[in-house]
Amino acid sequence: MMRIRFYISLFLGRLTYLVLNFLGLNATTFPGKISLYLYSSFLKEIRKHVNSIILITGTNGKTTTNNLIYQILKSTGYKVLSNLEGANLRTGIITSFLKNPSYYDYASFEVDEGVFPYVFKELNPKVVVITKKARKT
């Protein structure tokens, strides 16, 4: 039964993404909201589609760090999933998967500090990168 709920939420989330994209509207979080509402364990399902997960969190530099990690992995030939638009809540991570549901070598996700404990628990990453505000010297 849970597998059916996952596939229904995947289908409806992906359909929402495609419709919003076709209409030229921002589709970085709402499709993920739909999927998460329909299946609260959606992030755990993403984990099953990725070999290694990297989470980036912290005060400053999350987006830049995430984009650099993504580019490095992608340029070396790996298939990489990432939330490059900076949608760093659970719904943004889910939407990044809805754009192209597949199997990946790596996933690199920028994660807001407020939801990091929940995302960490659900995705069980291999690597965590924590950024911090640079000191003025």
mmCIF file of C-alpha atoms in Angstrom:
data_model
loop_
_atom_site.group_PDB
_atom_site.id
_atom_site.type_symbol
_atom_site.label_atom_id
_atom_site.label_comp_id
_atom_site.label_asym_id
_atom_site.label_seq_id
_atom_site.Cartn_x
_atom_site.Cartn_y
_atom_site.Cartn_z
ATOM 1 C CA MET A 1 0.000 0.000 0.000
ATOM 2 C CA MET A 2 2.817 2.427 0.857
ATOM 3 C CA ARG A 3 4.480 1.802 -2.516
ATOM 4 C CA ILE A 4 1.228 2.730 -4.259
ATOM 5 C CA ARG A 5 1.019 5.972 -2.239
ATOM 6 C CA PHE A 6 4.584 6.809 -3.242
ATOM 7 C CA TYR A 7 3.870 6.307 -6.942
ATOM 8 C CA ILE A 8 0.630 8.292 -6.767
ATOM 9 C CA SER A 9 2.408 11.166 -5.003
ATOM 10 C CA LEU A 10 5.273 10.935 -7.511
ATOM 11 C CA PHE A 11 2.861 11.061 -10.434
ATOM 12 C CA LEU A 12 0.810 13.977 -9.095
ATOM 13 C CA GLY A 13 3.884 15.933 -7.982
ATOM 14 C CA ARG A 14 5.543 15.435 -11.359
ATOM 15 C CA LEU A 15 2.330 16.390 -13.173
ATOM 16 C CA THR A 16 2.130 19.567 -11.068
ATOM 17 C CA TYR A 17 5.751 20.368 -11.922
ATOM 18 C CA LEU A 18 5.171 19.866 -15.649
ATOM 19 C CA VAL A 19 2.005 21.987 -15.695
ATOM 20 C CA LEU A 20 3.622 24.836 -13.744
ATOM 21 C CA ASN A 21 6.699 24.678 -15.946
ATOM 22 C CA PHE A 22 4.532 24.733 -19.099
ATOM 23 C CA LEU A 23 2.723 27.821 -17.784
ATOM 24 C CA GLY A 24 6.064 29.512 -17.107
ATOM 25 C CA LEU A 25 5.497 29.599 -13.362
ATOM 26 C CA ASN A 26 8.010 28.981 -10.608
ATOM 27 C CA ALA A 27 8.008 25.258 -9.812
ATOM 28 C CA THR A 28 10.665 24.942 -7.122
ATOM 29 C CA THR A 29 8.573 24.008 -4.068
ATOM 30 C CA PHE A 30 4.855 23.559 -4.804
ATOM 31 C CA PRO A 31 5.172 20.188 -6.596
ATOM 32 C CA GLY A 32 7.153 18.928 -3.603
ATOM 33 C CA LYS A 33 4.410 20.191 -1.299
ATOM 34 C CA ILE A 34 1.868 18.110 -3.196
ATOM 35 C CA SER A 35 4.005 14.955 -3.026
ATOM 36 C CA LEU A 36 4.892 15.449 0.636
ATOM 37 C CA TYR A 37 1.245 16.004 1.541
ATOM 38 C CA LEU A 38 0.223 12.797 -0.205
ATOM 39 C CA TYR A 39 3.131 10.731 1.109
ATOM 40 C CA SER A 40 4.912 11.998 4.217
ATOM 41 C CA SER A 41 7.866 9.588 3.768
ATOM 42 C CA PHE A 42 8.751 10.877 0.295
ATOM 43 C CA LEU A 43 12.299 11.902 1.298
ATOM 44 C CA LYS A 44 13.011 8.362 2.478
ATOM 45 C CA GLU A 45 12.036 7.155 -0.990
ATOM 46 C CA ILE A 46 14.498 9.577 -2.600
ATOM 47 C CA ARG A 47 17.226 7.985 -0.469
ATOM 48 C CA LYS A 48 16.498 4.679 -2.210
ATOM 49 C CA HIS A 49 17.264 6.280 -5.598
ATOM 50 C CA VAL A 50 20.698 7.693 -4.726
ATOM 51 C CA ASN A 51 23.985 5.930 -3.916
ATOM 52 C CA SER A 52 25.551 8.759 -1.876
ATOM 53 C CA ILE A 53 23.902 11.840 -0.406
ATOM 54 C CA ILE A 54 25.672 15.068 0.556
ATOM 55 C CA LEU A 55 23.893 17.710 2.651
ATOM 56 C CA ILE A 56 25.106 21.307 2.885
ATOM 57 C CA THR A 57 23.844 23.524 5.689
ATOM 58 C CA GLY A 58 25.044 26.494 7.725
ATOM 59 C CA THR A 59 24.862 30.236 8.018
ATOM 60 C CA ASN A 60 26.321 31.547 4.749
ATOM 61 C CA GLY A 61 27.470 30.060 1.450
ATOM 62 C CA LYS A 62 25.132 27.081 1.200
ATOM 63 C CA THR A 63 24.022 27.743 -2.372
ATOM 64 C CA THR A 64 27.535 28.432 -3.636
ATOM 65 C CA THR A 65 28.959 25.356 -1.916
ATOM 66 C CA ASN A 66 26.132 23.142 -3.187
ATOM 67 C CA ASN A 67 26.527 24.405 -6.745
ATOM 68 C CA LEU A 68 30.304 23.848 -6.648
ATOM 69 C CA ILE A 69 29.923 20.286 -5.367
ATOM 70 C CA TYR A 70 27.290 19.607 -8.033
ATOM 71 C CA GLN A 71 29.499 20.971 -10.834
ATOM 72 C CA ILE A 72 32.559 19.019 -9.682
ATOM 73 C CA LEU A 73 30.659 15.722 -9.501
ATOM 74 C CA LYS A 74 28.811 16.345 -12.776
ATOM 75 C CA SER A 75 32.010 17.273 -14.640
ATOM 76 C CA THR A 76 33.622 13.987 -13.584
ATOM 77 C CA GLY A 77 30.821 12.025 -15.220
ATOM 78 C CA TYR A 78 28.556 11.198 -12.303
ATOM 79 C CA LYS A 79 24.788 11.405 -12.480
ATOM 80 C CA VAL A 80 23.924 14.019 -9.835
ATOM 81 C CA LEU A 81 20.664 15.230 -8.298
ATOM 82 C CA SER A 82 20.628 18.665 -6.659
ATOM 83 C CA ASN A 83 18.409 21.569 -5.622
ATOM 84 C CA LEU A 84 20.424 24.196 -7.487
ATOM 85 C CA GLU A 85 17.712 26.869 -7.287
ATOM 86 C CA GLY A 86 18.221 27.236 -3.538
ATOM 87 C CA ALA A 87 14.841 25.784 -2.553
ATOM 88 C CA ASN A 88 16.339 24.341 0.614
ATOM 89 C CA LEU A 89 13.328 23.022 2.537
ATOM 90 C CA ARG A 90 11.977 19.479 2.296
ATOM 91 C CA THR A 91 9.573 20.508 -0.471
ATOM 92 C CA GLY A 92 12.383 21.982 -2.583
ATOM 93 C CA ILE A 93 14.466 18.825 -2.263
ATOM 94 C CA ILE A 94 11.471 16.716 -3.276
ATOM 95 C CA THR A 95 10.763 18.999 -6.258
ATOM 96 C CA SER A 96 14.340 18.570 -7.476
ATOM 97 C CA PHE A 97 13.682 14.820 -7.636
ATOM 98 C CA LEU A 98 10.264 15.301 -9.291
ATOM 99 C CA LYS A 99 11.918 17.155 -12.181
ATOM 100 C CA ASN A 100 13.660 13.968 -13.252
ATOM 101 C CA PRO A 101 12.823 10.930 -11.124
ATOM 102 C CA SER A 102 15.618 8.469 -11.741
ATOM 103 C CA TYR A 103 18.555 6.753 -10.048
ATOM 104 C CA TYR A 104 21.609 8.856 -9.231
ATOM 105 C CA ASP A 105 25.221 8.318 -8.232
ATOM 106 C CA TYR A 106 25.149 11.362 -5.953
ATOM 107 C CA ALA A 107 22.700 13.861 -4.532
ATOM 108 C CA SER A 108 23.907 17.208 -3.250
ATOM 109 C CA PHE A 109 21.292 19.202 -1.348
ATOM 110 C CA GLU A 110 21.410 22.618 0.220
ATOM 111 C CA VAL A 111 19.366 22.396 3.439
ATOM 112 C CA ASP A 112 18.032 25.191 5.636
ATOM 113 C CA GLU A 113 19.379 25.013 9.182
ATOM 114 C CA GLY A 114 15.853 24.892 10.622
ATOM 115 C CA VAL A 115 14.856 21.687 8.852
ATOM 116 C CA PHE A 116 18.302 20.098 8.762
ATOM 117 C CA PRO A 117 17.679 17.632 11.642
ATOM 118 C CA TYR A 118 14.566 16.271 9.913
ATOM 119 C CA VAL A 119 16.163 16.054 6.475
ATOM 120 C CA PHE A 120 19.274 14.433 7.974
ATOM 121 C CA LYS A 121 17.158 11.774 9.655
ATOM 122 C CA GLU A 122 15.146 11.021 6.509
ATOM 123 C CA LEU A 123 17.983 11.064 3.965
ATOM 124 C CA ASN A 124 20.787 9.566 6.090
ATOM 125 C CA PRO A 125 23.605 11.315 4.165
ATOM 126 C CA LYS A 126 27.146 9.996 3.722
ATOM 127 C CA VAL A 127 28.619 13.524 3.962
ATOM 128 C CA VAL A 128 27.531 16.716 5.725
ATOM 129 C CA VAL A 129 29.097 20.099 4.934
ATOM 130 C CA ILE A 130 28.491 22.895 7.442
ATOM 131 C CA THR A 131 29.296 26.443 6.398
ATOM 132 C CA LYS A 132 29.663 29.373 8.733
ATOM 133 C CA LYS A 133 29.791 33.102 8.533
ATOM 134 C CA ALA A 134 33.259 34.380 7.697
ATOM 135 C CA ARG A 135 34.989 36.372 10.415
ATOM 136 C CA LYS A 136 36.170 39.856 9.743
ATOM 137 C CA THR A 137 39.867 40.156 10.489
#
